[in-house]
């Protein structure tokens, strides 16, 4: 499984942009094919300029548009690393081009960018985001006089604050059901929290919940505790009073695991129960099987067999499920910037 960091596009409405309303179409045009845009860094040498290379180092990339959802773009981007080695008593330099995946959700009003966190290729997802933004900005500003940023999506600091903001649209909460911490370590943390005297800390059900989590882990089951209102048409309002909710909140706070708020529209917000110095400002990550992404480009299943249309459809559906869970809708800067 691979980790994907959640980023998003933010378009900046400059002075007198051309066709601002078509900005997502302009972005799509850049990724219409593998050669529509070139990513790289550094000033090219005279020899490279003669060969038509716009950068000293070019990061090759390939794109794939989902068949069923063409506004979803999957991209492979490769680094270009010189690796010194010795062979037959001679020093040589060979090229190594480790790659990672970037998924762009360019559906109407959506701005999500998922960047694989793979240190073998790039030191951090932010480096990839900067490479993409630098080139895309040059093209968009030159052609249409507006720009964009690629920004990280952070965990909100406080579940209750986010829940209060979203409670009219909140449809469910999802709590983690497996934990990295040992049970005795969790219970010690719970005892510490109880001394703070906050009304929602309660541990009466936690031993039973942990026992269930242990058995699930033994049986290799993975899931989440989903809390929904009994009447599906009712919003899930903030609840700090019921024994069930108080125990789930306490356990999530003790383990430092995020809670997911799911809205009626399918958007998911990931939040920590309370602000914590160790947990704030962390970029949201999602887990995904990168072998399914490789299948889109290679045309072969993870087992090496030829990928049939049914295999591709299943992979695309899983990609959509991940993107719907990290969906970032428009947060463009619509007001014109002050030129003064």
Short mmCIF file of C-alpha atoms in Angstrom, two decimals:
data_model
loop_
_atom_site.label_atom_id
_atom_site.label_comp_id
_atom_site.label_asym_id
_atom_site.label_seq_id
_atom_site.Cartn_x
_atom_site.Cartn_y
_atom_site.Cartn_z
CA UNK A 1 0.00 0.00 0.00
CA UNK A 2 1.19 3.51 -0.81
CA UNK A 3 0.53 6.77 1.03
CA UNK A 4 -0.93 9.72 -0.84
CA UNK A 5 -0.73 13.23 0.59
CA UNK A 6 -3.75 15.45 -0.04
CA UNK A 7 -3.12 18.74 -1.84
CA UNK A 8 -5.45 21.03 -3.76
CA UNK A 9 -5.40 23.70 -6.47
CA UNK A 10 -6.30 27.26 -5.57
CA UNK A 11 -6.78 29.54 -8.58
CA UNK A 12 -5.76 33.18 -8.12
CA UNK A 13 -7.90 35.75 -9.96
CA UNK A 14 -5.34 38.36 -11.11
CA UNK A 15 -5.92 41.63 -12.93
CA UNK A 16 -8.03 41.09 -16.08
CA UNK A 17 -7.67 37.32 -16.59
CA UNK A 18 -8.73 35.82 -19.91
CA UNK A 19 -11.50 33.18 -19.79
CA UNK A 20 -11.38 32.85 -15.98
CA UNK A 21 -14.61 30.84 -16.09
CA UNK A 22 -12.83 28.16 -18.19
CA UNK A 23 -9.88 27.69 -15.81
CA UNK A 24 -10.54 23.99 -15.25
CA UNK A 25 -10.68 23.43 -19.01
CA UNK A 26 -7.32 25.19 -19.34
CA UNK A 27 -5.82 22.86 -16.72
CA UNK A 28 -7.27 19.81 -18.46
CA UNK A 29 -5.62 20.90 -21.74
CA UNK A 30 -2.19 20.77 -20.09
CA UNK A 31 -2.74 17.10 -19.22
CA UNK A 32 -4.51 16.09 -22.41
CA UNK A 33 -1.39 14.21 -23.50
CA UNK A 34 2.09 13.32 -22.28
CA UNK A 35 3.81 16.11 -24.28
CA UNK A 36 1.50 19.06 -23.68
CA UNK A 37 3.61 20.40 -20.85
CA UNK A 38 7.21 19.77 -19.71
CA UNK A 39 8.18 19.71 -16.03
CA UNK A 40 11.71 20.37 -14.89
CA UNK A 41 14.11 22.65 -13.05
CA UNK A 42 17.33 24.56 -13.62
CA UNK A 43 18.66 26.63 -16.52
CA UNK A 44 19.53 24.46 -19.55
CA UNK A 45 23.04 24.43 -21.01
CA UNK A 46 23.64 25.69 -24.54
CA UNK A 47 23.70 22.09 -25.78
CA UNK A 48 20.38 21.36 -24.06
CA UNK A 49 18.84 24.54 -25.48
CA UNK A 50 19.95 23.47 -28.94
CA UNK A 51 18.12 20.19 -28.37
CA UNK A 52 14.97 22.08 -27.37
CA UNK A 53 15.16 21.23 -23.66
CA UNK A 54 13.63 24.03 -21.54
CA UNK A 55 15.27 22.85 -18.30
CA UNK A 56 18.58 21.48 -17.11
CA UNK A 57 16.73 18.54 -15.56
CA UNK A 58 13.52 17.31 -17.14
CA UNK A 59 11.10 15.17 -15.15
CA UNK A 60 9.44 12.84 -17.63
CA UNK A 61 5.76 12.11 -17.09
CA UNK A 62 2.89 10.09 -18.52
CA UNK A 63 -0.82 10.68 -18.14
CA UNK A 64 -3.86 8.43 -18.05
CA UNK A 65 -7.48 9.63 -18.04
CA UNK A 66 -9.96 7.32 -16.35
CA UNK A 67 -12.21 5.78 -18.99
CA UNK A 68 -15.38 6.19 -16.96
CA UNK A 69 -14.37 9.52 -15.40
CA UNK A 70 -12.24 11.43 -17.94
CA UNK A 71 -11.87 14.46 -15.64
CA UNK A 72 -9.76 12.29 -13.31
CA UNK A 73 -6.11 12.37 -14.38
CA UNK A 74 -3.56 9.82 -13.18
CA UNK A 75 0.04 10.82 -13.81
CA UNK A 76 3.39 9.13 -13.38
CA UNK A 77 6.28 11.56 -12.89
CA UNK A 78 9.89 10.39 -12.69
CA UNK A 79 12.88 12.02 -11.05
CA UNK A 80 16.21 12.16 -12.86
CA UNK A 81 19.01 11.09 -10.55
CA UNK A 82 22.69 10.61 -11.42
CA UNK A 83 24.04 7.55 -9.60
CA UNK A 84 27.85 7.16 -9.47
CA UNK A 85 29.13 3.61 -9.64
CA UNK A 86 32.26 1.62 -10.38
CA UNK A 87 32.46 -1.03 -13.08
CA UNK A 88 35.62 -2.75 -14.32
CA UNK A 89 37.70 -0.39 -12.13
CA UNK A 90 36.20 2.67 -13.83
CA UNK A 91 33.96 5.36 -12.39
CA UNK A 92 30.70 5.77 -14.26
CA UNK A 93 27.47 7.68 -13.81
CA UNK A 94 24.19 5.97 -14.60
CA UNK A 95 20.71 7.44 -14.72
CA UNK A 96 18.10 6.33 -12.24
CA UNK A 97 14.51 7.48 -12.78
CA UNK A 98 12.34 6.43 -9.81
CA UNK A 99 8.74 7.53 -10.24
CA UNK A 100 5.62 8.20 -8.25
CA UNK A 101 1.93 8.78 -8.96
CA UNK A 102 -0.06 12.00 -8.90
CA UNK A 103 -3.87 11.93 -9.18
CA UNK A 104 -5.70 15.11 -10.17
CA UNK A 105 -9.45 15.37 -9.61
CA UNK A 106 -10.53 17.98 -12.13
CA UNK A 107 -14.28 17.39 -11.93
CA UNK A 108 -16.40 20.54 -12.01
CA UNK A 109 -15.72 22.61 -8.88
CA UNK A 110 -13.25 20.05 -7.46
CA UNK A 111 -9.58 20.91 -6.83
CA UNK A 112 -8.04 17.77 -5.31
CA UNK A 113 -4.45 16.68 -6.01
CA UNK A 114 -3.23 13.41 -4.44
CA UNK A 115 0.57 13.04 -4.46
CA UNK A 116 2.24 9.75 -3.59
CA UNK A 117 4.67 10.01 -0.69
CA UNK A 118 7.60 7.98 -2.09
CA UNK A 119 11.02 9.09 -0.90
CA UNK A 120 12.82 6.88 -3.42
CA UNK A 121 11.54 9.22 -6.11
CA UNK A 122 11.19 12.66 -4.50
CA UNK A 123 12.12 13.81 -1.01
CA UNK A 124 8.54 14.87 -0.17
CA UNK A 125 5.15 15.44 -1.85
CA UNK A 126 5.71 19.20 -1.43
CA UNK A 127 8.66 19.01 -3.81
CA UNK A 128 6.41 17.46 -6.45
CA UNK A 129 3.72 20.06 -5.79
CA UNK A 130 6.27 22.84 -6.27
CA UNK A 131 7.52 21.35 -9.55
CA UNK A 132 4.00 21.06 -10.92
CA UNK A 133 2.91 24.51 -9.73
CA UNK A 134 5.96 26.28 -11.15
CA UNK A 135 5.33 25.12 -14.72
CA UNK A 136 1.53 25.23 -14.65
CA UNK A 137 1.69 28.79 -13.32
CA UNK A 138 3.98 29.94 -16.12
CA UNK A 139 1.66 28.56 -18.78
CA UNK A 140 -1.60 29.78 -17.26
CA UNK A 141 -0.31 33.26 -16.49
CA UNK A 142 1.26 33.67 -19.94
CA UNK A 143 -1.85 32.44 -21.78
CA UNK A 144 -4.68 33.61 -19.49
CA UNK A 145 -3.26 36.13 -16.95
CA UNK A 146 -4.20 34.19 -13.81
CA UNK A 147 -2.24 31.86 -11.59
CA UNK A 148 -2.67 29.02 -9.12
CA UNK A 149 -1.15 27.48 -6.02
CA UNK A 150 -0.93 23.83 -5.01
CA UNK A 151 -1.53 23.79 -1.26
CA UNK A 152 -1.49 20.98 1.33
CA UNK A 153 -4.69 19.84 3.04
CA UNK A 154 -4.18 19.74 6.81
CA UNK A 155 -6.14 17.94 9.47
CA UNK A 156 -8.45 20.45 11.16
CA UNK A 157 -7.27 20.95 14.73
CA UNK A 158 -10.58 20.45 16.52
CA UNK A 159 -13.34 17.95 15.71
CA UNK A 160 -16.01 19.88 17.60
CA UNK A 161 -15.28 23.10 15.74
CA UNK A 162 -15.49 21.35 12.36
CA UNK A 163 -18.56 19.38 13.44
CA UNK A 164 -20.36 22.53 14.52
CA UNK A 165 -19.57 24.13 11.16
CA UNK A 166 -20.79 21.10 9.22
CA UNK A 167 -23.50 19.68 11.47
CA UNK A 168 -26.42 20.71 9.26
CA UNK A 169 -24.84 18.66 6.47
CA UNK A 170 -23.20 15.98 8.63
CA UNK A 171 -24.52 12.52 7.84
CA UNK A 172 -22.08 10.27 9.73
CA UNK A 173 -18.93 10.06 11.81
CA UNK A 174 -16.31 7.37 11.23
CA UNK A 175 -14.05 6.38 14.11
CA UNK A 176 -10.92 4.21 13.76
CA UNK A 177 -11.26 0.57 14.78
CA UNK A 178 -7.57 -0.39 14.89
CA UNK A 179 -4.78 1.28 16.85
CA UNK A 180 -0.99 1.44 16.70
CA UNK A 181 -0.72 1.91 20.48
CA UNK A 182 -0.83 -1.06 22.85
CA UNK A 183 -4.01 -1.48 24.92
CA UNK A 184 -2.30 -0.74 28.25
CA UNK A 185 -0.71 2.40 26.77
CA UNK A 186 -4.13 3.55 25.55
CA UNK A 187 -5.71 2.98 28.97
CA UNK A 188 -2.92 4.96 30.68
CA UNK A 189 -3.60 7.84 28.28
CA UNK A 190 -7.34 7.59 29.00
CA UNK A 191 -6.68 7.88 32.75
CA UNK A 192 -4.62 11.02 32.12
CA UNK A 193 -7.44 12.54 30.06
CA UNK A 194 -10.01 11.86 32.78
CA UNK A 195 -8.06 14.08 35.16
CA UNK A 196 -8.76 17.04 32.84
CA UNK A 197 -12.40 16.94 33.93
CA UNK A 198 -13.93 17.45 30.49
CA UNK A 199 -17.53 16.31 30.13
CA UNK A 200 -17.04 14.02 27.14
CA UNK A 201 -14.27 11.78 28.57
CA UNK A 202 -15.71 8.35 29.48
CA UNK A 203 -13.98 4.94 29.57
CA UNK A 204 -16.78 2.54 30.54
CA UNK A 205 -16.97 0.91 27.09
CA UNK A 206 -13.33 1.28 26.01
CA UNK A 207 -12.05 -2.11 27.32
CA UNK A 208 -14.78 -3.85 25.28
CA UNK A 209 -14.01 -1.76 22.19
CA UNK A 210 -10.31 -2.59 22.47
CA UNK A 211 -11.10 -6.29 22.86
CA UNK A 212 -13.15 -6.13 19.63
CA UNK A 213 -10.29 -4.32 17.87
CA UNK A 214 -7.81 -6.99 18.99
CA UNK A 215 -9.98 -9.82 17.66
CA UNK A 216 -10.53 -7.95 14.37
CA UNK A 217 -6.77 -7.54 13.96
CA UNK A 218 -6.19 -11.25 14.65
CA UNK A 219 -8.74 -12.16 11.98
CA UNK A 220 -7.19 -9.63 9.55
CA UNK A 221 -10.30 -7.47 9.39
CA UNK A 222 -10.07 -3.75 8.83
CA UNK A 223 -12.92 -1.32 9.23
CA UNK A 224 -14.27 1.73 11.03
CA UNK A 225 -17.01 2.41 13.56
CA UNK A 226 -19.62 4.40 11.64
CA UNK A 227 -22.07 6.48 13.66
CA UNK A 228 -25.21 7.67 11.87
CA UNK A 229 -28.56 9.11 13.06
CA UNK A 230 -31.35 6.54 13.24
CA UNK A 231 -33.42 8.65 10.86
CA UNK A 232 -31.32 9.03 7.69
CA UNK A 233 -33.03 12.33 6.88
CA UNK A 234 -31.84 13.85 10.14
CA UNK A 235 -28.52 15.67 10.42
CA UNK A 236 -25.93 14.35 12.89
CA UNK A 237 -25.75 17.15 15.44
CA UNK A 238 -22.89 17.59 17.89
CA UNK A 239 -23.22 15.03 20.71
CA UNK A 240 -21.01 15.06 23.82
CA UNK A 241 -23.59 13.49 26.14
CA UNK A 242 -24.35 9.88 25.19
CA UNK A 243 -22.21 7.14 26.75
CA UNK A 244 -21.53 5.56 23.35
CA UNK A 245 -20.31 8.78 21.73
CA UNK A 246 -18.30 9.86 24.77
CA UNK A 247 -16.38 6.57 24.75
CA UNK A 248 -15.62 6.78 21.03
CA UNK A 249 -14.47 10.39 21.41
CA UNK A 250 -12.29 9.50 24.40
CA UNK A 251 -10.66 6.60 22.56
CA UNK A 252 -9.96 8.70 19.46
CA UNK A 253 -8.46 11.45 21.66
CA UNK A 254 -6.31 9.00 23.59
CA UNK A 255 -4.91 7.29 20.49
CA UNK A 256 -4.41 10.51 18.50
CA UNK A 257 -6.36 9.03 15.60
CA UNK A 258 -8.44 11.29 13.31
CA UNK A 259 -12.22 11.09 13.13
CA UNK A 260 -13.98 11.49 9.77
CA UNK A 261 -17.07 13.68 9.32
CA UNK A 262 -19.04 12.53 6.28
CA UNK A 263 -21.50 15.03 4.80
CA UNK A 264 -24.69 14.32 2.85
CA UNK A 265 -22.87 15.27 -0.34
CA UNK A 266 -20.19 12.63 0.26
CA UNK A 267 -17.38 15.01 1.28
CA UNK A 268 -15.18 13.76 4.12
CA UNK A 269 -13.47 15.96 6.71
CA UNK A 270 -10.73 14.34 8.82
CA UNK A 271 -10.28 15.90 12.26
CA UNK A 272 -8.52 15.30 15.54
CA UNK A 273 -10.79 15.44 18.59
CA UNK A 274 -8.80 18.31 20.09
CA UNK A 275 -5.83 20.42 19.18
CA UNK A 276 -2.64 18.62 20.13
CA UNK A 277 0.89 19.89 19.74
CA UNK A 278 2.00 16.52 18.35
CA UNK A 279 -0.83 16.22 15.84
CA UNK A 280 -1.65 19.67 14.48
CA UNK A 281 -0.61 20.78 11.00
CA UNK A 282 -0.17 17.24 9.71
CA UNK A 283 -0.99 16.78 6.05
CA UNK A 284 -3.90 14.43 5.41
CA UNK A 285 -2.76 11.09 3.96
CA UNK A 286 -4.74 8.29 2.36
CA UNK A 287 -3.69 4.69 1.74
CA UNK A 288 -4.07 3.21 -1.75
CA UNK A 289 -2.80 0.17 -3.62
CA UNK A 290 -0.39 1.67 -6.17
CA UNK A 291 -0.36 -1.62 -8.09
CA UNK A 292 -3.84 -0.71 -9.35
CA UNK A 293 -2.42 2.54 -10.73
CA UNK A 294 0.45 0.64 -12.39
CA UNK A 295 -2.15 -1.59 -14.04
CA UNK A 296 -3.67 1.42 -15.82
CA UNK A 297 -0.35 2.13 -17.54
CA UNK A 298 0.99 -1.40 -18.02
CA UNK A 299 -2.29 -3.11 -18.91
CA UNK A 300 -1.41 -5.99 -16.58
CA UNK A 301 -2.93 -7.04 -13.27
CA UNK A 302 -0.74 -7.24 -10.13
CA UNK A 303 -0.45 -11.01 -10.77
CA UNK A 304 1.06 -10.35 -14.22
CA UNK A 305 -1.96 -11.43 -16.23
CA UNK A 306 -3.49 -9.20 -18.89
CA UNK A 307 -5.89 -6.67 -17.39
CA UNK A 308 -9.43 -7.03 -18.74
CA UNK A 309 -11.96 -4.21 -18.97
CA UNK A 310 -13.57 -5.46 -15.76
CA UNK A 311 -10.22 -5.16 -13.94
CA UNK A 312 -9.74 -1.60 -15.19
CA UNK A 313 -13.29 -0.65 -14.15
CA UNK A 314 -12.74 -2.01 -10.63
CA UNK A 315 -9.46 -0.08 -10.31
CA UNK A 316 -11.11 3.13 -11.50
CA UNK A 317 -13.95 2.66 -9.03
CA UNK A 318 -11.47 2.32 -6.15
CA UNK A 319 -9.67 5.47 -7.32
CA UNK A 320 -12.99 7.32 -7.28
CA UNK A 321 -13.73 6.05 -3.77
CA UNK A 322 -10.42 7.44 -2.53
CA UNK A 323 -10.95 10.79 -4.28
CA UNK A 324 -14.50 11.13 -2.96
CA UNK A 325 -13.08 10.64 0.53
CA UNK A 326 -10.59 13.51 0.10
CA UNK A 327 -12.72 15.75 -2.15
CA UNK A 328 -11.68 19.40 -2.02
CA UNK A 329 -14.18 21.76 -3.58
CA UNK A 330 -13.46 25.23 -4.96
CA UNK A 331 -11.63 27.70 -2.72
CA UNK A 332 -10.45 30.03 -5.48
CA UNK A 333 -9.48 33.61 -4.73
CA UNK A 334 -12.23 35.22 -6.78
CA UNK A 335 -11.60 38.88 -5.89
CA UNK A 336 -9.15 40.77 -8.07
CA UNK A 337 -5.83 41.48 -6.41
CA UNK A 338 -5.03 45.05 -5.44
CA UNK A 339 -2.50 46.26 -7.96
CA UNK A 340 -1.36 49.12 -5.72
#
